[in-house]
XYZ file of C-alpha atoms in Angstrom:
351
model
C -15.817 1.354 -22.255
C -12.667 -0.424 -23.244
C -12.407 -4.082 -22.406
C -8.691 -4.493 -22.961
C -6.108 -3.647 -20.384
C -3.608 -0.947 -21.121
C -0.110 -2.064 -22.092
C 1.643 -1.496 -18.765
C 5.298 -1.103 -17.934
C 7.336 -0.474 -14.797
C 10.323 1.873 -15.187
C 10.834 0.840 -18.783
C 10.252 -2.879 -18.150
C 7.289 -4.100 -20.187
C 4.753 -6.036 -18.122
C 1.920 -6.732 -20.555
C 3.858 -9.163 -22.742
C 5.162 -11.233 -19.816
C 3.662 -14.267 -18.023
C 1.674 -13.568 -14.873
C 4.358 -14.873 -12.522
C 6.955 -12.543 -14.050
C 4.629 -9.564 -13.706
C 4.076 -10.464 -10.077
C 7.790 -10.975 -9.405
C 8.848 -7.687 -11.020
C 6.181 -5.579 -9.269
C 6.701 -7.275 -5.902
C 10.474 -6.862 -6.132
C 10.100 -3.143 -6.768
C 7.732 -2.837 -3.838
C 9.931 -4.791 -1.425
C 13.056 -2.882 -2.443
C 11.409 0.519 -2.089
C 9.864 -0.084 1.287
C 12.786 -1.956 2.804
C 14.961 1.086 2.038
C 12.152 3.271 3.373
C 12.128 1.313 6.634
C 15.890 1.668 7.085
C 15.754 5.426 6.439
C 12.811 5.896 8.800
C 14.653 3.966 11.492
C 17.645 6.294 11.055
C 15.662 9.550 10.966
C 13.032 8.810 13.600
C 15.016 6.743 16.115
C 18.665 7.653 15.632
C 18.177 11.366 14.925
C 14.976 11.705 16.982
C 13.211 13.678 14.218
C 9.554 12.672 14.454
C 8.049 15.077 11.934
C 5.835 12.812 9.854
C 3.712 15.489 8.200
C 6.718 17.580 7.161
C 8.677 14.598 5.875
C 5.662 13.494 3.810
C 5.469 17.041 2.429
C 9.130 16.943 1.353
C 8.625 13.468 -0.081
C 5.759 14.750 -2.234
C 7.981 17.344 -3.915
C 10.597 14.694 -4.648
C 7.857 12.585 -6.276
C 6.835 15.495 -8.504
C 10.430 16.073 -9.633
C 10.902 12.384 -10.458
C 7.595 12.286 -12.348
C 8.590 15.413 -14.304
C 11.901 13.795 -15.221
C 9.943 10.828 -16.587
C 8.235 13.208 -19.011
C 4.710 13.141 -17.602
C 2.564 16.284 -17.981
C -1.052 17.043 -16.939
C -1.996 17.013 -20.644
C -1.592 13.231 -20.534
C -4.299 12.828 -17.875
C -7.309 10.677 -18.755
C -9.299 11.150 -15.510
C -10.869 14.362 -14.127
C -9.176 16.181 -11.249
C -12.226 15.671 -8.998
C -11.521 11.936 -8.985
C -8.116 12.577 -7.439
C -9.509 15.132 -4.972
C -11.627 12.331 -3.495
C -8.668 9.956 -3.565
C -6.320 12.399 -1.841
C -8.898 13.387 0.787
C -9.247 9.723 1.793
C -5.473 9.247 1.748
C -4.830 12.244 4.005
C -7.708 11.245 6.287
C -6.215 7.782 6.714
C -2.771 9.237 7.379
C -4.119 11.677 9.957
C -6.212 9.103 11.820
C -3.296 6.662 11.896
C -0.966 9.289 13.340
C -3.596 10.478 15.793
C -4.314 6.982 17.071
C -0.683 6.601 18.161
C -1.427 8.860 21.119
C -4.078 6.438 22.426
C -2.858 2.945 21.485
C 0.381 1.246 22.487
C 2.598 -0.579 20.000
C 1.071 -4.101 20.336
C -2.435 -2.702 19.813
C -1.324 -0.776 16.721
C 0.275 -3.903 15.264
C -2.881 -5.941 15.787
C -5.046 -3.460 13.917
C -2.572 -2.704 11.121
C -2.112 -6.411 10.461
C -5.822 -6.850 9.655
C -5.818 -4.420 6.706
C -6.291 -7.089 4.044
C -9.665 -8.185 5.494
C -11.451 -4.800 5.251
C -9.936 -4.350 1.771
C -11.605 -7.589 0.632
C -14.920 -6.730 2.293
C -14.962 -3.154 0.988
C -14.453 -4.416 -2.569
C -18.032 -5.666 -2.560
C -19.400 -2.126 -2.176
C -17.232 -0.053 -4.543
C -19.075 0.975 -7.751
C -17.308 -0.466 -10.764
C -15.872 -3.417 -8.794
C -18.472 -5.292 -6.704
C -15.912 -7.983 -5.878
C -16.853 -11.396 -4.535
C -13.867 -13.491 -3.511
C -13.745 -17.306 -3.237
C -13.892 -18.644 0.317
C -10.294 -19.918 0.170
C -9.029 -16.354 -0.327
C -10.745 -15.209 2.881
C -9.184 -18.175 4.714
C -5.804 -17.299 3.213
C -6.107 -13.678 4.361
C -7.204 -14.752 7.848
C -4.219 -17.103 8.226
C -1.882 -14.323 7.100
C -3.376 -11.837 9.569
C -3.297 -14.209 12.567
C 0.247 -15.342 11.716
C 1.527 -11.777 11.440
C -0.096 -10.759 14.736
C 1.441 -13.749 16.534
C 4.862 -13.107 15.013
C 4.979 -9.372 15.736
C 3.549 -9.613 19.245
C 6.066 -12.297 20.238
C 8.576 -9.518 20.933
C 6.142 -7.194 22.677
C 7.058 -6.486 26.284
C 3.531 -5.298 27.138
C 0.022 -6.503 26.392
C -2.156 -4.629 23.904
C -3.673 -1.548 25.517
C -6.960 -0.509 23.946
C -8.357 3.005 24.331
C -11.882 3.415 22.936
C -10.978 6.688 21.245
C -7.811 5.182 19.779
C -9.695 2.106 18.552
C -12.278 4.314 16.804
C -9.504 6.310 15.120
C -7.518 3.290 13.924
C -10.714 1.588 12.715
C -11.539 4.730 10.750
C -8.048 4.647 9.238
C -8.474 0.976 8.265
C -11.810 1.695 6.579
C -10.259 4.576 4.649
C -7.297 2.392 3.648
C -9.702 -0.278 2.424
C -11.664 2.272 0.413
C -8.460 3.795 -0.964
C -7.051 0.575 -2.433
C -10.372 -0.455 -3.951
C -11.015 3.038 -5.310
C -7.601 3.021 -6.997
C -8.402 -0.368 -8.513
C -11.782 0.943 -9.669
C -10.101 3.869 -11.447
C -7.770 1.481 -13.289
C -10.700 -0.822 -14.096
C -13.125 1.841 -15.295
C -10.470 3.617 -17.368
C -7.717 1.188 -18.449
C -5.745 4.071 -20.030
C -4.937 5.365 -16.531
C -1.218 5.026 -15.843
C 0.526 4.506 -12.539
C 2.398 7.773 -13.107
C -0.837 9.739 -13.541
C -2.278 8.221 -10.387
C 0.780 9.128 -8.315
C 1.206 12.587 -9.868
C -2.398 13.692 -9.366
C -2.665 12.191 -5.871
C 0.511 14.042 -4.867
C -0.462 17.402 -6.385
C -3.899 17.318 -4.775
C -2.635 15.815 -1.519
C 0.148 18.318 -0.746
C -2.237 21.162 0.245
C -3.985 18.771 2.665
C -0.699 18.488 4.585
C -0.367 22.206 5.291
C -3.176 22.703 7.903
C -2.037 19.882 10.259
C 1.582 21.070 9.995
C 0.584 24.612 10.975
C -1.951 23.639 13.657
C 0.488 21.281 15.397
C 3.436 23.655 14.993
C 5.344 20.885 13.230
C 6.141 23.027 10.179
C 8.306 25.488 12.105
C 9.839 22.889 14.430
C 10.801 20.645 11.522
C 12.133 23.561 9.465
C 14.357 24.715 12.320
C 15.598 21.207 13.129
C 16.382 20.378 9.506
C 18.090 23.754 9.048
C 20.434 22.869 11.900
C 21.056 19.430 10.400
C 20.762 19.898 6.591
C 22.088 16.390 5.898
C 18.645 15.144 6.968
C 17.330 16.386 3.634
C 19.781 14.084 1.892
C 18.355 11.118 3.792
C 14.798 12.250 3.026
C 15.490 12.625 -0.697
C 17.113 9.178 -0.846
C 14.182 7.699 1.070
C 11.682 9.423 -1.221
C 13.425 8.073 -4.332
C 13.268 4.521 -2.974
C 9.663 4.951 -1.826
C 8.790 6.297 -5.289
C 9.860 2.942 -6.730
C 7.753 1.187 -4.099
C 4.702 3.384 -4.743
C 4.732 2.907 -8.518
C 5.222 -0.835 -7.996
C 2.221 -0.951 -5.629
C 0.050 0.884 -8.163
C 1.185 -1.619 -10.808
C 0.134 -4.476 -8.516
C -3.265 -2.845 -7.931
C -3.793 -2.268 -11.659
C -2.894 -5.845 -12.631
C -3.733 -8.035 -9.636
C -6.266 -5.982 -7.656
C -6.445 -4.280 -4.264
C -6.906 -7.414 -2.146
C -3.894 -9.261 -3.567
C -1.826 -6.092 -3.174
C -2.951 -5.747 0.456
C -1.805 -9.314 1.123
C 1.594 -8.527 -0.381
C 2.002 -5.349 1.671
C 0.974 -7.276 4.786
C 3.454 -10.065 4.043
C 6.164 -7.431 3.613
C 5.947 -6.656 7.330
C 6.676 -10.295 8.145
C 9.632 -10.362 5.734
C 11.048 -7.179 7.271
C 10.752 -8.613 10.772
C 12.268 -11.933 9.725
C 15.236 -10.149 8.123
C 15.814 -8.238 11.352
C 16.009 -11.567 13.198
C 18.464 -12.994 10.685
C 20.648 -9.871 10.567
C 20.732 -9.208 14.302
C 20.621 -12.914 15.273
C 17.671 -12.611 17.629
C 16.340 -15.850 19.149
C 13.197 -17.252 17.530
C 10.585 -18.463 20.017
C 7.814 -21.008 19.575
C 5.351 -18.154 19.008
C 7.545 -16.807 16.204
C 7.552 -20.251 14.607
C 3.774 -20.572 14.845
C 3.305 -17.141 13.291
C 5.658 -17.921 10.406
C 3.889 -21.251 9.795
C 0.476 -19.562 9.565
C 1.875 -16.857 7.266
C 3.369 -19.514 4.985
C 0.075 -21.454 4.959
C -1.822 -18.301 4.024
C 0.550 -17.458 1.180
C 0.578 -21.027 -0.181
C -3.229 -21.195 -0.069
C -3.415 -17.916 -1.967
C -1.046 -19.220 -4.656
C -2.826 -22.550 -5.228
C -4.354 -22.821 -8.719
C -8.116 -22.600 -8.401
C -8.781 -25.536 -10.683
C -7.065 -27.683 -8.040
C -9.575 -26.631 -5.380
C -12.900 -28.353 -4.721
C -15.552 -26.756 -6.893
C -12.883 -25.137 -9.037
C -15.151 -25.031 -12.058
C -17.707 -23.017 -10.116
C -15.060 -20.605 -8.949
C -13.472 -20.295 -12.354
C -16.543 -18.694 -13.860
C -16.097 -15.744 -11.508
C -12.665 -14.952 -12.869
C -12.016 -11.603 -14.489
C -10.511 -11.739 -18.014
C -6.766 -11.284 -17.919
C -4.629 -8.798 -19.770
C -3.407 -9.603 -23.235
C -0.126 -11.074 -22.003
C -1.691 -14.307 -20.734
C -5.362 -15.098 -21.319
C -5.242 -18.262 -19.230
C -4.823 -16.560 -15.872
C -6.903 -14.040 -13.889
C -6.113 -10.366 -13.494
C -7.402 -9.809 -9.982
C -7.105 -13.031 -8.036
C -10.556 -14.585 -8.473
C -13.445 -12.125 -8.529
C -16.846 -11.620 -10.001
C -17.775 -8.329 -11.598
C -21.158 -6.707 -11.891
C -22.101 -4.080 -14.429
C -19.624 -1.221 -14.292
C -20.893 2.204 -13.295
C -19.190 5.601 -13.495
C -17.048 6.557 -10.515
C -17.764 10.264 -10.676
């Protein structure tokens, strides 16, 4: 087993020889750019054009990913992990996607927001049970995540015109999706940890190739394949929007995998959660919506959570005790942790 991290880069920008804060800034910027564009495109396609064909659009997006990966020069000969690893990964990914979509029929918008906002907590808890990781986070990171979750729920529900409506069946489905999401992020981190030669491109390529066939049955069973094909044939410009969205999301996906590989699943989950707050705040600034007291409280808690997460651990009480749980960093900066304060047990094979 190799102990050194692979020399990583993001679209030609070297990450390994940069300080930790630069790595974080570059990866986060790519993620925010990709998914902000994704949000704008989804708003246009789903709300303006009334095309709600999630399975089909994901299918088209997958082919765009494969073309972009091919243009980058990646081939299956460069793989360092067995295909069965990615079969498991893609099965969990498609299961999460399906349960999330299915739960929409049983939960209203405020209820969905409440559950989706808690993702970072199950990611941190699940990390303790994934072979090859066995993460144990310092108490201040759990407090940070909790502040972020509560703040985001308060902020997003401030605009809700109805109270959360919980259906038992919908709750079970969305909880299942959250568990799968938590397993997914930690499993991806475990793959990077157990085999440092794994690249972000390999992870995305193999997950896409294996995942595309999983999309076909739900498209056929729901009739979405034929409805979407007919609708997009009548309005071919939709494909232009989808391709543009997929290209932006590709940047976001590779950036997320870079964050997972360098900083870990829990830190990445906090960033993706904070992105929702940034998106909402931008909508308020752009469309000049009034900010209420509840919005202010939510933003304050989010800021407190982020600041607590960023505090150097040697400034916290008992810092020396926490420091011994840190994972060795990549070669770029040996003074800082790679995964946000964790303890590792003996690594075991994933497959």
